[in-house]
Amino acid sequence: MLLLPFQLLAVLFPVGDGEDAFQGPTSFHIIQISSFANSTWAHHQGSGWLDDLQIHGWDSDSGTAIFLKPWSKGNISDEEVAELQKIIRVYLYRFTQHIQGHASQFQLKYPIEIQIIAGCELRSGGSIVNFLRKAVGGLDFLSTENDTCVPAPEGGSRAQHVCELIRKHHAIINIVMKLLFDTCPQYLLGILDAGKAELQRQVKPEAWLSSGPSPGPGRLLLVCHVSGFYPKSVWVKWMRGEQEQLGTQHSDLLPNADGTWYLRATLDVAAGEAAGLSCRVKHSSLEGRDIILHWGQPISIGLIFLEIIVPSLILLLCLALWYMRRK
Ligand SMILES: *[C@@H]1O[C@H](CO)[C@@H](O)[C@H](O)[C@H]1NC(C)=O
């Protein structure tokens, strides 16, 4: 039975999904990466994530979780944390034994690399989606869909066999389903609340223009840099007046070290057509006051002074000195 705090859901996902809808992360997942070098050596890496923000690590020596944020525990008590750590330790121990014990039966050759991702996601309107995917040697192996095990085509007969084994072990299924359907959503809601000061913060972007390497003779690459914004969702376009330039290309969203984001929008234009273009940035933190940067606007007097007048003066001075020496 699901005991979701529906009031909290209503706060995070207001009906109608307007501009002020919750913009932060909406999913929690854990990642397990297990390496088996040979029949006696195994190592497990574990981590916990809110979308792309890591909030947990796993110390495999002590078998304890590392909480990377002051709010990483969410609303679970220290006793529950201790209980979950115990479950994970037992699970990793059994997992190791299982893989090492069945490697030859499953025709697995060392070194063996196993990756597992499992978690839950809140969709607007309050529905919850769970996911669990497992890969062996970098290839999809199995996943769950509506609490049944689905072998991946890449997993071949081995994946089918493992899914059959899992289906027979109702105890395992029950534990996994309880964690995915019950613990995960409740924990996710708790953590979105505990970390809301950080997760729902609004940080304004800075933007600046530069030119990139010329794409060809007589052509210019206009680059609009947008950096330091949070949350991640942003709109950046090259414009001519109110006209969006369809040739605008976007880089990947790159993370800054402080958890904010960086994006670059470029436009390849004929050199003669660059005048009159501008870069426009929309972001929730700007509250409708878009940033607009015009290409080729006169540079400031200060810059002219520094870049042209000062070097010219120095050059003149040198010439004068040279003449005086010659005389
Ligand atoms: C197993 O692998 C580990 C790590 O690579 C290595 O240190 C160890 O010597 C190996 N043991 C055997 C029996 O091959």
mmCIF file of C-alpha atoms in Angstrom, residues 25-220:
data_model
loop_
_atom_site.group_PDB
_atom_site.id
_atom_site.type_symbol
_atom_site.label_atom_id
_atom_site.label_comp_id
_atom_site.label_asym_id
_atom_site.label_seq_id
_atom_site.Cartn_x
_atom_site.Cartn_y
_atom_site.Cartn_z
ATOM 1 C CA PRO A 25 14.701 17.305 -9.846
ATOM 2 C CA THR A 26 11.856 14.791 -9.964
ATOM 3 C CA SER A 27 13.566 11.422 -9.683
ATOM 4 C CA PHE A 28 15.751 9.514 -7.282
ATOM 5 C CA HIS A 29 17.892 6.589 -8.331
ATOM 6 C CA ILE A 30 20.766 4.544 -7.079
ATOM 7 C CA ILE A 31 23.580 3.250 -9.257
ATOM 8 C CA GLN A 32 25.529 0.104 -8.508
ATOM 9 C CA ILE A 33 28.690 -0.683 -10.454
ATOM 10 C CA SER A 34 30.182 -4.049 -9.576
ATOM 11 C CA SER A 35 33.516 -5.246 -10.917
ATOM 12 C CA PHE A 36 34.628 -8.862 -10.632
ATOM 13 C CA ALA A 37 38.307 -9.101 -11.640
ATOM 14 C CA ASN A 38 38.603 -12.836 -11.053
ATOM 15 C CA SER A 39 36.951 -15.569 -9.023
ATOM 16 C CA THR A 40 38.088 -14.044 -5.712
ATOM 17 C CA TRP A 41 38.232 -10.273 -6.232
ATOM 18 C CA ALA A 42 35.112 -8.085 -6.339
ATOM 19 C CA HIS A 43 34.495 -4.403 -5.804
ATOM 20 C CA HIS A 44 31.239 -2.470 -5.607
ATOM 21 C CA GLN A 45 30.641 1.225 -6.152
ATOM 22 C CA GLY A 46 27.359 2.722 -5.051
ATOM 23 C CA SER A 47 25.845 6.178 -5.391
ATOM 24 C CA GLY A 48 22.512 7.939 -4.946
ATOM 25 C CA TRP A 49 21.245 10.617 -7.325
ATOM 26 C CA LEU A 50 18.502 13.225 -7.588
ATOM 27 C CA ASP A 51 18.296 13.499 -11.381
ATOM 28 C CA ASP A 52 21.905 14.409 -12.212
ATOM 29 C CA LEU A 53 22.857 15.619 -8.733
ATOM 30 C CA GLN A 54 24.783 13.088 -6.672
ATOM 31 C CA ILE A 55 23.709 13.139 -3.032
ATOM 32 C CA HIS A 56 25.023 9.797 -1.729
ATOM 33 C CA GLY A 57 28.189 7.790 -2.004
ATOM 34 C CA TRP A 58 28.945 4.342 -0.614
ATOM 35 C CA ASP A 59 32.006 3.518 1.475
ATOM 36 C CA SER A 60 32.580 -0.122 0.601
ATOM 37 C CA ASP A 61 35.236 -0.628 3.284
ATOM 38 C CA SER A 62 32.933 0.249 6.171
ATOM 39 C CA GLY A 63 29.714 -0.665 4.351
ATOM 40 C CA THR A 64 28.113 2.690 5.106
ATOM 41 C CA ALA A 65 26.494 5.431 3.086
ATOM 42 C CA ILE A 66 28.213 8.790 2.564
ATOM 43 C CA PHE A 67 25.802 11.711 2.754
ATOM 44 C CA LEU A 68 27.058 14.385 0.388
ATOM 45 C CA LYS A 69 24.475 17.038 1.312
ATOM 46 C CA PRO A 70 23.367 18.156 4.772
ATOM 47 C CA TRP A 71 19.843 17.143 3.708
ATOM 48 C CA SER A 72 20.775 13.834 2.011
ATOM 49 C CA LYS A 73 18.967 11.790 4.682
ATOM 50 C CA GLY A 74 15.648 13.408 3.848
ATOM 51 C CA ASN A 75 13.000 12.462 6.376
ATOM 52 C CA ILE A 76 14.358 9.050 7.335
ATOM 53 C CA SER A 77 15.599 8.509 10.868
ATOM 54 C CA ASP A 78 19.077 7.341 11.871
ATOM 55 C CA GLU A 79 17.603 3.927 12.779
ATOM 56 C CA GLU A 80 16.104 3.593 9.312
ATOM 57 C CA VAL A 81 19.418 4.648 7.769
ATOM 58 C CA ALA A 82 21.182 1.952 9.807
ATOM 59 C CA GLU A 83 18.561 -0.596 8.719
ATOM 60 C CA LEU A 84 18.917 0.342 5.025
ATOM 61 C CA GLN A 85 22.720 0.144 5.247
ATOM 62 C CA LYS A 86 22.370 -3.338 6.717
ATOM 63 C CA ILE A 87 20.065 -4.406 3.872
ATOM 64 C CA ILE A 88 22.582 -3.059 1.338
ATOM 65 C CA ARG A 89 25.523 -4.838 3.026
ATOM 66 C CA VAL A 90 23.662 -8.165 3.062
ATOM 67 C CA TYR A 91 22.522 -7.604 -0.524
ATOM 68 C CA LEU A 92 26.070 -6.863 -1.761
ATOM 69 C CA TYR A 93 27.434 -9.894 0.080
ATOM 70 C CA ARG A 94 24.805 -12.193 -1.462
ATOM 71 C CA PHE A 95 25.178 -10.545 -4.852
ATOM 72 C CA THR A 96 28.945 -11.211 -4.796
ATOM 73 C CA GLN A 97 28.432 -14.820 -3.744
ATOM 74 C CA HIS A 98 25.751 -15.307 -6.367
ATOM 75 C CA ILE A 99 27.831 -13.951 -9.267
ATOM 76 C CA GLN A 100 31.003 -15.763 -8.194
ATOM 77 C CA GLY A 101 29.079 -18.979 -7.560
ATOM 78 C CA HIS A 102 27.192 -18.936 -10.865
ATOM 79 C CA ALA A 103 29.746 -17.308 -13.199
ATOM 80 C CA SER A 104 30.544 -20.536 -14.983
ATOM 81 C CA GLN A 105 26.909 -21.691 -15.089
ATOM 82 C CA PHE A 106 25.946 -18.394 -16.767
ATOM 83 C CA GLN A 107 29.053 -18.587 -19.009
ATOM 84 C CA LEU A 108 30.282 -15.266 -17.611
ATOM 85 C CA LYS A 109 33.988 -14.654 -18.283
ATOM 86 C CA TYR A 110 36.171 -12.573 -15.962
ATOM 87 C CA PRO A 111 36.539 -9.642 -15.748
ATOM 88 C CA ILE A 112 32.800 -9.121 -15.261
ATOM 89 C CA GLU A 113 31.288 -5.651 -15.059
ATOM 90 C CA ILE A 114 27.712 -5.265 -13.856
ATOM 91 C CA GLN A 115 25.803 -1.970 -13.772
ATOM 92 C CA ILE A 116 22.421 -1.529 -12.104
ATOM 93 C CA ILE A 117 20.262 1.568 -11.945
ATOM 94 C CA ALA A 118 17.036 1.597 -9.954
ATOM 95 C CA GLY A 119 14.754 4.299 -8.716
ATOM 96 C CA CYS A 120 11.514 6.171 -9.013
ATOM 97 C CA GLU A 121 10.249 9.274 -10.750
ATOM 98 C CA LEU A 122 7.363 11.578 -9.948
ATOM 99 C CA ARG A 123 5.425 12.753 -12.970
ATOM 100 C CA SER A 124 3.308 15.883 -12.977
ATOM 101 C CA GLY A 125 -0.137 15.040 -11.691
ATOM 102 C CA GLY A 126 1.428 12.882 -8.985
ATOM 103 C CA SER A 127 1.863 9.525 -10.721
ATOM 104 C CA ILE A 128 4.975 7.527 -9.937
ATOM 105 C CA VAL A 129 7.123 5.569 -12.335
ATOM 106 C CA ASN A 130 9.644 2.995 -11.143
ATOM 107 C CA PHE A 131 12.580 1.697 -13.044
ATOM 108 C CA LEU A 132 15.259 -0.926 -12.657
ATOM 109 C CA ARG A 133 17.754 -1.725 -15.392
ATOM 110 C CA LYS A 134 20.722 -4.007 -15.334
ATOM 111 C CA ALA A 135 23.620 -4.236 -17.793
ATOM 112 C CA VAL A 136 26.365 -6.849 -18.051
ATOM 113 C CA GLY A 137 29.607 -5.942 -19.794
ATOM 114 C CA GLY A 138 28.101 -2.645 -20.918
ATOM 115 C CA LEU A 139 25.133 -4.308 -22.696
ATOM 116 C CA ASP A 140 21.511 -4.141 -21.537
ATOM 117 C CA PHE A 141 20.640 -7.314 -19.694
ATOM 118 C CA LEU A 142 17.252 -6.981 -18.041
ATOM 119 C CA SER A 143 14.773 -4.403 -16.780
ATOM 120 C CA THR A 144 11.531 -4.367 -14.841
ATOM 121 C CA GLU A 145 8.179 -3.330 -16.218
ATOM 122 C CA ASN A 146 5.082 -3.321 -14.020
ATOM 123 C CA ASP A 147 6.868 -5.472 -11.431
ATOM 124 C CA THR A 148 7.878 -8.200 -13.869
ATOM 125 C CA CYS A 149 11.359 -9.008 -15.082
ATOM 126 C CA VAL A 150 11.906 -8.318 -18.805
ATOM 127 C CA PRO A 151 15.043 -9.789 -20.407
ATOM 128 C CA ALA A 152 16.808 -7.452 -22.866
ATOM 129 C CA PRO A 153 17.369 -8.793 -26.410
ATOM 130 C CA GLU A 154 21.128 -8.158 -25.972
ATOM 131 C CA GLY A 155 21.066 -10.355 -22.872
ATOM 132 C CA GLY A 156 20.200 -13.442 -24.919
ATOM 133 C CA SER A 157 19.196 -16.710 -23.275
ATOM 134 C CA ARG A 158 21.198 -15.842 -20.139
ATOM 135 C CA ALA A 159 18.935 -12.883 -19.407
ATOM 136 C CA GLN A 160 15.845 -15.037 -19.999
ATOM 137 C CA HIS A 161 17.210 -17.615 -17.591
ATOM 138 C CA VAL A 162 17.982 -15.007 -14.904
ATOM 139 C CA CYS A 163 14.495 -13.513 -15.236
ATOM 140 C CA GLU A 164 12.987 -17.002 -14.804
ATOM 141 C CA LEU A 165 15.058 -17.469 -11.640
ATOM 142 C CA ILE A 166 13.974 -14.087 -10.302
ATOM 143 C CA ARG A 167 10.283 -14.800 -10.999
ATOM 144 C CA LYS A 168 10.542 -17.949 -8.884
ATOM 145 C CA HIS A 169 12.002 -16.055 -5.935
ATOM 146 C CA HIS A 170 8.972 -14.185 -4.662
ATOM 147 C CA ALA A 171 10.843 -13.032 -1.549
ATOM 148 C CA ILE A 172 13.379 -11.100 -3.644
ATOM 149 C CA ILE A 173 10.655 -9.601 -5.814
ATOM 150 C CA ASN A 174 8.725 -8.514 -2.749
ATOM 151 C CA ILE A 175 11.733 -6.771 -1.207
ATOM 152 C CA VAL A 176 12.655 -5.021 -4.468
ATOM 153 C CA MET A 177 9.059 -3.971 -5.109
ATOM 154 C CA LYS A 178 8.679 -2.636 -1.586
ATOM 155 C CA LEU A 179 11.854 -0.588 -2.019
ATOM 156 C CA LEU A 180 10.811 0.687 -5.459
ATOM 157 C CA PHE A 181 7.091 1.303 -4.883
ATOM 158 C CA ASP A 182 7.053 2.258 -1.227
ATOM 159 C CA THR A 183 10.410 3.384 0.134
ATOM 160 C CA CYS A 184 11.627 5.200 -2.980
ATOM 161 C CA PRO A 185 8.652 7.568 -3.543
ATOM 162 C CA GLN A 186 8.364 8.385 0.150
ATOM 163 C CA TYR A 187 12.073 9.026 0.393
ATOM 164 C CA LEU A 188 12.017 11.131 -2.790
ATOM 165 C CA LEU A 189 9.230 13.348 -1.471
ATOM 166 C CA GLY A 190 11.036 13.703 1.849
ATOM 167 C CA ILE A 191 14.298 14.682 0.227
ATOM 168 C CA LEU A 192 12.705 17.160 -2.193
ATOM 169 C CA ASP A 193 11.274 18.836 0.889
ATOM 170 C CA ALA A 194 14.432 18.630 3.033
ATOM 171 C CA GLY A 195 16.616 20.024 0.240
ATOM 172 C CA LYS A 196 14.159 22.514 -1.189
ATOM 173 C CA ALA A 197 16.201 25.614 -0.235
ATOM 174 C CA GLU A 198 18.962 24.342 -2.508
ATOM 175 C CA LEU A 199 16.896 22.440 -5.082
ATOM 176 C CA GLN A 200 14.435 25.241 -5.745
ATOM 177 C CA ARG A 201 16.928 28.096 -5.678
ATOM 178 C CA GLN A 202 16.998 30.501 -8.620
ATOM 179 C CA VAL A 203 20.399 31.669 -9.868
ATOM 180 C CA LYS A 204 20.585 34.199 -12.695
ATOM 181 C CA PRO A 205 22.716 33.436 -15.754
ATOM 182 C CA GLU A 206 25.529 35.624 -17.012
ATOM 183 C CA ALA A 207 25.853 35.884 -20.780
ATOM 184 C CA TRP A 208 28.575 37.093 -23.123
ATOM 185 C CA LEU A 209 29.397 36.929 -26.835
ATOM 186 C CA SER A 210 32.499 35.869 -28.694
ATOM 187 C CA SER A 211 33.390 34.672 -32.162
ATOM 188 C CA GLY A 212 34.375 31.057 -32.724
ATOM 189 C CA PRO A 213 36.729 29.582 -35.328
ATOM 190 C CA SER A 214 35.600 30.750 -38.771
ATOM 191 C CA PRO A 215 33.419 28.077 -40.424
ATOM 192 C CA GLY A 216 34.751 29.064 -43.873
ATOM 193 C CA PRO A 217 35.809 31.981 -46.097
ATOM 194 C CA GLY A 218 33.624 35.020 -45.503
ATOM 195 C CA ARG A 219 31.712 33.346 -42.703
ATOM 196 C CA LEU A 220 31.512 34.035 -38.974
#
